[in-house]
């Protein structure tokens, strides 16, 4: 982006003019308003893009590691492991993490409703001696990463021998499923390989209970989002049927078709959960990461040009309805397929279908990426191409509805097989990015910050600023700041912040009227101009601060 050069004589006039001409925040255009069609932007450096990785706790996939359970200082080991994953997110210019905090009807926080997760200590129900969720949220926010709490609504156990299987007695002592065995079913049936326990989505008391258990975390912790994955009714296993005859008879609500009734059970979960989240904390986002195919167009003319499994039919997830009804704020379809001649599910066919599906709604579309397949021979030759994932992100640029990506999962991102992570990070995540704003969430105008001091020091340039005034409560209050840097002593032009070319960092707001940050990428001896903006809980951006100059 170009900026207007100023001679030394013009610096004072420009700075004074900026202060004099500032428009009140209630009427001023925000910095975000500069991102218009009239501004030429680089698609490789978008100003706003959701970037995250899933951090799975179930069976210790990502965090905490199973080895940490027996470490001499387990708590310190687990905290260090999480910080390392956040370091990875920072190096990749991610701006969020999606962390599994309720993997199997348990909790990674001291829940009054459900037992402690076994994945913390190796023992079901054992108190780990600390509050992991409080730590996870706090550490993420220190790095200015949004924290999306990932819940699995209905899964109660994992298969034996590692998990409890279908045996209620193997659950943590006092588990709600033991107190209400009528709330559960085993699928596949007990005695069949892979059998596990599920809460029955067709029982109204179950739906109320799981919502209450999840809302406990929403109400007590400063999370930014609630996230569901693709597990609703269980995925089919062989020819076994879900054992809900009695439930359908007792709670059919007038439905005569069981498939429609099951879908409505999940619809109610989604609709009600969204309502409860927004009633408690209107700024908390609600997102779902469904299986990547809703329906095939051979089964429904509204479906995609695919022939794979259909989540609408096999797990009773009518994801298209959730989007059209706007019961969710964002959707992350798991498009874990390659680009190419794969009629069952071609990535290049599914992205446009999902883009068209969200078009005209306020639901944001991010794409779930299969980092776990990259470089793994088990998934075929296409995944031996180190550019496959980067090509996915390039294809996404053709669809403006695609506003980000979530990568599965953290340890696979870190593995960087074939150098694939390095490639897509260099080509698509080379600059920081703000998370997409959600205009439908409540907000109040923010005033701009004012830089009070710039100091050249050994490790870079230290900026110190003040937030002139804050709102009361979570709205109208600065949650974070974006820092823009321009070469030379300049007065930035209108489009200077339309993309991330000049965005050098973001930082979480701290308590107190004054805050500072060091630009470690600043080169010794070079002149710079900085501008800052304030962002609220929904990433709405204030007008830019008056420019601050570093002359030597």
PDB file of N, CA and C in Angstrom, residues 346-387:
ATOM      1  N   UNK A 346     -15.249 -34.032  -4.096  1.00  0.00           N
ATOM      2  CA  UNK A 346     -14.141 -33.218  -4.601  1.00  0.00           C
ATOM      3  C   UNK A 346     -14.159 -31.881  -3.869  1.00  0.00           C
ATOM      4  N   UNK A 347     -13.028 -31.521  -3.280  1.00  0.00           N
ATOM      5  CA  UNK A 347     -12.930 -30.241  -2.569  1.00  0.00           C
ATOM      6  C   UNK A 347     -13.393 -29.084  -3.442  1.00  0.00           C
ATOM      7  N   UNK A 348     -13.024 -29.126  -4.721  1.00  0.00           N
ATOM      8  CA  UNK A 348     -13.346 -28.023  -5.626  1.00  0.00           C
ATOM      9  C   UNK A 348     -14.840 -27.954  -5.963  1.00  0.00           C
ATOM     10  N   UNK A 349     -15.577 -28.998  -5.696  1.00  0.00           N
ATOM     11  CA  UNK A 349     -17.037 -28.966  -5.887  1.00  0.00           C
ATOM     12  C   UNK A 349     -17.751 -28.553  -4.602  1.00  0.00           C
ATOM     13  N   UNK A 350     -17.162 -28.899  -3.462  1.00  0.00           N
ATOM     14  CA  UNK A 350     -17.841 -28.637  -2.195  1.00  0.00           C
ATOM     15  C   UNK A 350     -17.691 -27.198  -1.727  1.00  0.00           C
ATOM     16  N   UNK A 351     -16.543 -26.581  -1.961  1.00  0.00           N
ATOM     17  CA  UNK A 351     -16.373 -25.189  -1.531  1.00  0.00           C
ATOM     18  C   UNK A 351     -17.436 -24.286  -2.149  1.00  0.00           C
ATOM     19  N   UNK A 352     -17.666 -24.346  -3.469  1.00  0.00           N
ATOM     20  CA  UNK A 352     -18.720 -23.479  -4.025  1.00  0.00           C
ATOM     21  C   UNK A 352     -20.106 -23.805  -3.491  1.00  0.00           C
ATOM     22  N   UNK A 353     -20.379 -25.065  -3.162  1.00  0.00           N
ATOM     23  CA  UNK A 353     -21.702 -25.406  -2.628  1.00  0.00           C
ATOM     24  C   UNK A 353     -21.887 -24.738  -1.261  1.00  0.00           C
ATOM     25  N   UNK A 354     -20.893 -24.834  -0.402  1.00  0.00           N
ATOM     26  CA  UNK A 354     -21.015 -24.216   0.913  1.00  0.00           C
ATOM     27  C   UNK A 354     -21.046 -22.692   0.804  1.00  0.00           C
ATOM     28  N   UNK A 355     -20.294 -22.147  -0.155  1.00  0.00           N
ATOM     29  CA  UNK A 355     -20.312 -20.700  -0.352  1.00  0.00           C
ATOM     30  C   UNK A 355     -21.706 -20.235  -0.764  1.00  0.00           C
ATOM     31  N   UNK A 356     -22.329 -20.965  -1.660  1.00  0.00           N
ATOM     32  CA  UNK A 356     -23.687 -20.610  -2.087  1.00  0.00           C
ATOM     33  C   UNK A 356     -24.673 -20.775  -0.942  1.00  0.00           C
ATOM     34  N   UNK A 357     -24.452 -21.754  -0.097  1.00  0.00           N
ATOM     35  CA  UNK A 357     -25.379 -22.024   1.000  1.00  0.00           C
ATOM     36  C   UNK A 357     -25.391 -20.891   2.025  1.00  0.00           C
ATOM     37  N   UNK A 358     -24.227 -20.335   2.346  1.00  0.00           N
ATOM     38  CA  UNK A 358     -24.198 -19.241   3.328  1.00  0.00           C
ATOM     39  C   UNK A 358     -24.527 -17.890   2.692  1.00  0.00           C
ATOM     40  N   UNK A 359     -24.472 -17.818   1.362  1.00  0.00           N
ATOM     41  CA  UNK A 359     -24.685 -16.531   0.686  1.00  0.00           C
ATOM     42  C   UNK A 359     -26.055 -15.962   1.036  1.00  0.00           C
ATOM     43  N   UNK A 360     -26.081 -14.694   1.403  1.00  0.00           N
ATOM     44  CA  UNK A 360     -27.335 -14.055   1.775  1.00  0.00           C
ATOM     45  C   UNK A 360     -27.732 -14.253   3.217  1.00  0.00           C
ATOM     46  N   UNK A 361     -26.939 -15.018   3.978  1.00  0.00           N
ATOM     47  CA  UNK A 361     -27.185 -15.175   5.414  1.00  0.00           C
ATOM     48  C   UNK A 361     -26.087 -14.436   6.169  1.00  0.00           C
ATOM     49  N   UNK A 362     -26.248 -14.343   7.468  1.00  0.00           N
ATOM     50  CA  UNK A 362     -25.200 -13.722   8.283  1.00  0.00           C
ATOM     51  C   UNK A 362     -24.246 -14.774   8.859  1.00  0.00           C
ATOM     52  N   UNK A 363     -24.384 -16.021   8.416  1.00  0.00           N
ATOM     53  CA  UNK A 363     -23.513 -17.101   8.892  1.00  0.00           C
ATOM     54  C   UNK A 363     -22.197 -17.057   8.129  1.00  0.00           C
ATOM     55  N   UNK A 364     -21.096 -17.045   8.866  1.00  0.00           N
ATOM     56  CA  UNK A 364     -19.783 -17.005   8.239  1.00  0.00           C
ATOM     57  C   UNK A 364     -19.288 -18.409   7.939  1.00  0.00           C
ATOM     58  N   UNK A 365     -18.560 -18.537   6.831  1.00  0.00           N
ATOM     59  CA  UNK A 365     -18.055 -19.828   6.375  1.00  0.00           C
ATOM     60  C   UNK A 365     -16.544 -19.885   6.536  1.00  0.00           C
ATOM     61  N   UNK A 366     -16.083 -20.849   7.336  1.00  0.00           N
ATOM     62  CA  UNK A 366     -14.676 -21.208   7.401  1.00  0.00           C
ATOM     63  C   UNK A 366     -14.580 -22.661   6.933  1.00  0.00           C
ATOM     64  N   UNK A 367     -13.433 -23.074   6.441  1.00  0.00           N
ATOM     65  CA  UNK A 367     -13.288 -24.428   5.918  1.00  0.00           C
ATOM     66  C   UNK A 367     -12.388 -25.251   6.836  1.00  0.00           C
ATOM     67  N   UNK A 368     -12.824 -26.463   7.156  1.00  0.00           N
ATOM     68  CA  UNK A 368     -12.016 -27.389   7.928  1.00  0.00           C
ATOM     69  C   UNK A 368     -11.023 -28.093   7.018  1.00  0.00           C
ATOM     70  N   UNK A 369      -9.730 -27.991   7.342  1.00  0.00           N
ATOM     71  CA  UNK A 369      -8.664 -28.529   6.508  1.00  0.00           C
ATOM     72  C   UNK A 369      -8.036 -29.772   7.132  1.00  0.00           C
ATOM     73  N   UNK A 370      -7.739 -30.760   6.267  1.00  0.00           N
ATOM     74  CA  UNK A 370      -7.260 -32.072   6.722  1.00  0.00           C
ATOM     75  C   UNK A 370      -5.738 -32.115   6.766  1.00  0.00           C
ATOM     76  N   UNK A 371      -5.138 -31.348   7.658  1.00  0.00           N
ATOM     77  CA  UNK A 371      -3.682 -31.410   7.794  1.00  0.00           C
ATOM     78  C   UNK A 371      -3.216 -32.816   8.149  1.00  0.00           C
ATOM     79  N   UNK A 372      -4.066 -33.590   8.800  1.00  0.00           N
ATOM     80  CA  UNK A 372      -3.681 -34.933   9.226  1.00  0.00           C
ATOM     81  C   UNK A 372      -3.443 -35.869   8.041  1.00  0.00           C
ATOM     82  N   UNK A 373      -3.994 -35.547   6.876  1.00  0.00           N
ATOM     83  CA  UNK A 373      -3.803 -36.396   5.704  1.00  0.00           C
ATOM     84  C   UNK A 373      -2.536 -36.073   4.932  1.00  0.00           C
ATOM     85  N   UNK A 374      -2.054 -34.862   5.073  1.00  0.00           N
ATOM     86  CA  UNK A 374      -0.902 -34.431   4.287  1.00  0.00           C
ATOM     87  C   UNK A 374       0.318 -35.292   4.585  1.00  0.00           C
ATOM     88  N   UNK A 375       0.876 -35.877   3.541  1.00  0.00           N
ATOM     89  CA  UNK A 375       2.083 -36.676   3.680  1.00  0.00           C
ATOM     90  C   UNK A 375       1.880 -38.054   4.257  1.00  0.00           C
ATOM     91  N   UNK A 376       0.641 -38.449   4.511  1.00  0.00           N
ATOM     92  CA  UNK A 376       0.365 -39.787   5.049  1.00  0.00           C
ATOM     93  C   UNK A 376       0.034 -40.714   3.883  1.00  0.00           C
ATOM     94  N   UNK A 377       0.857 -41.739   3.623  1.00  0.00           N
ATOM     95  CA  UNK A 377       0.614 -42.628   2.482  1.00  0.00           C
ATOM     96  C   UNK A 377      -0.735 -43.331   2.528  1.00  0.00           C
ATOM     97  N   UNK A 378      -1.305 -43.462   3.712  1.00  0.00           N
ATOM     98  CA  UNK A 378      -2.584 -44.167   3.838  1.00  0.00           C
ATOM     99  C   UNK A 378      -3.703 -43.463   3.080  1.00  0.00           C
ATOM    100  N   UNK A 379      -3.533 -42.169   2.782  1.00  0.00           N
ATOM    101  CA  UNK A 379      -4.609 -41.410   2.149  1.00  0.00           C
ATOM    102  C   UNK A 379      -4.408 -41.197   0.649  1.00  0.00           C
ATOM    103  N   UNK A 380      -3.432 -41.869   0.061  1.00  0.00           N
ATOM    104  CA  UNK A 380      -3.300 -41.851  -1.383  1.00  0.00           C
ATOM    105  C   UNK A 380      -2.333 -40.811  -1.914  1.00  0.00           C
ATOM    106  N   UNK A 381      -2.130 -40.851  -3.225  1.00  0.00           N
ATOM    107  CA  UNK A 381      -1.088 -40.066  -3.872  1.00  0.00           C
ATOM    108  C   UNK A 381      -1.361 -38.567  -3.840  1.00  0.00           C
ATOM    109  N   UNK A 382      -2.635 -38.165  -3.898  1.00  0.00           N
ATOM    110  CA  UNK A 382      -2.923 -36.733  -3.904  1.00  0.00           C
ATOM    111  C   UNK A 382      -2.383 -36.048  -2.652  1.00  0.00           C
ATOM    112  N   UNK A 383      -2.406 -36.779  -1.539  1.00  0.00           N
ATOM    113  CA  UNK A 383      -1.940 -36.194  -0.283  1.00  0.00           C
ATOM    114  C   UNK A 383      -0.432 -36.277  -0.113  1.00  0.00           C
ATOM    115  N   UNK A 384       0.250 -36.801  -1.156  1.00  0.00           N
ATOM    116  CA  UNK A 384       1.717 -36.746  -1.171  1.00  0.00           C
ATOM    117  C   UNK A 384       2.212 -35.475  -1.864  1.00  0.00           C
ATOM    118  N   UNK A 385       1.288 -34.653  -2.305  1.00  0.00           N
ATOM    119  CA  UNK A 385       1.619 -33.372  -2.908  1.00  0.00           C
ATOM    120  C   UNK A 385       1.776 -32.339  -1.794  1.00  0.00           C
ATOM    121  N   UNK A 386       2.970 -31.795  -1.571  1.00  0.00           N
ATOM    122  CA  UNK A 386       3.148 -30.852  -0.456  1.00  0.00           C
ATOM    123  C   UNK A 386       2.361 -29.563  -0.625  1.00  0.00           C
ATOM    124  N   UNK A 387       1.847 -29.304  -1.835  1.00  0.00           N
ATOM    125  CA  UNK A 387       1.108 -28.072  -2.092  1.00  0.00           C
ATOM    126  C   UNK A 387      -0.408 -28.266  -1.976  1.00  0.00           C
TER     127      UNK A 387
END
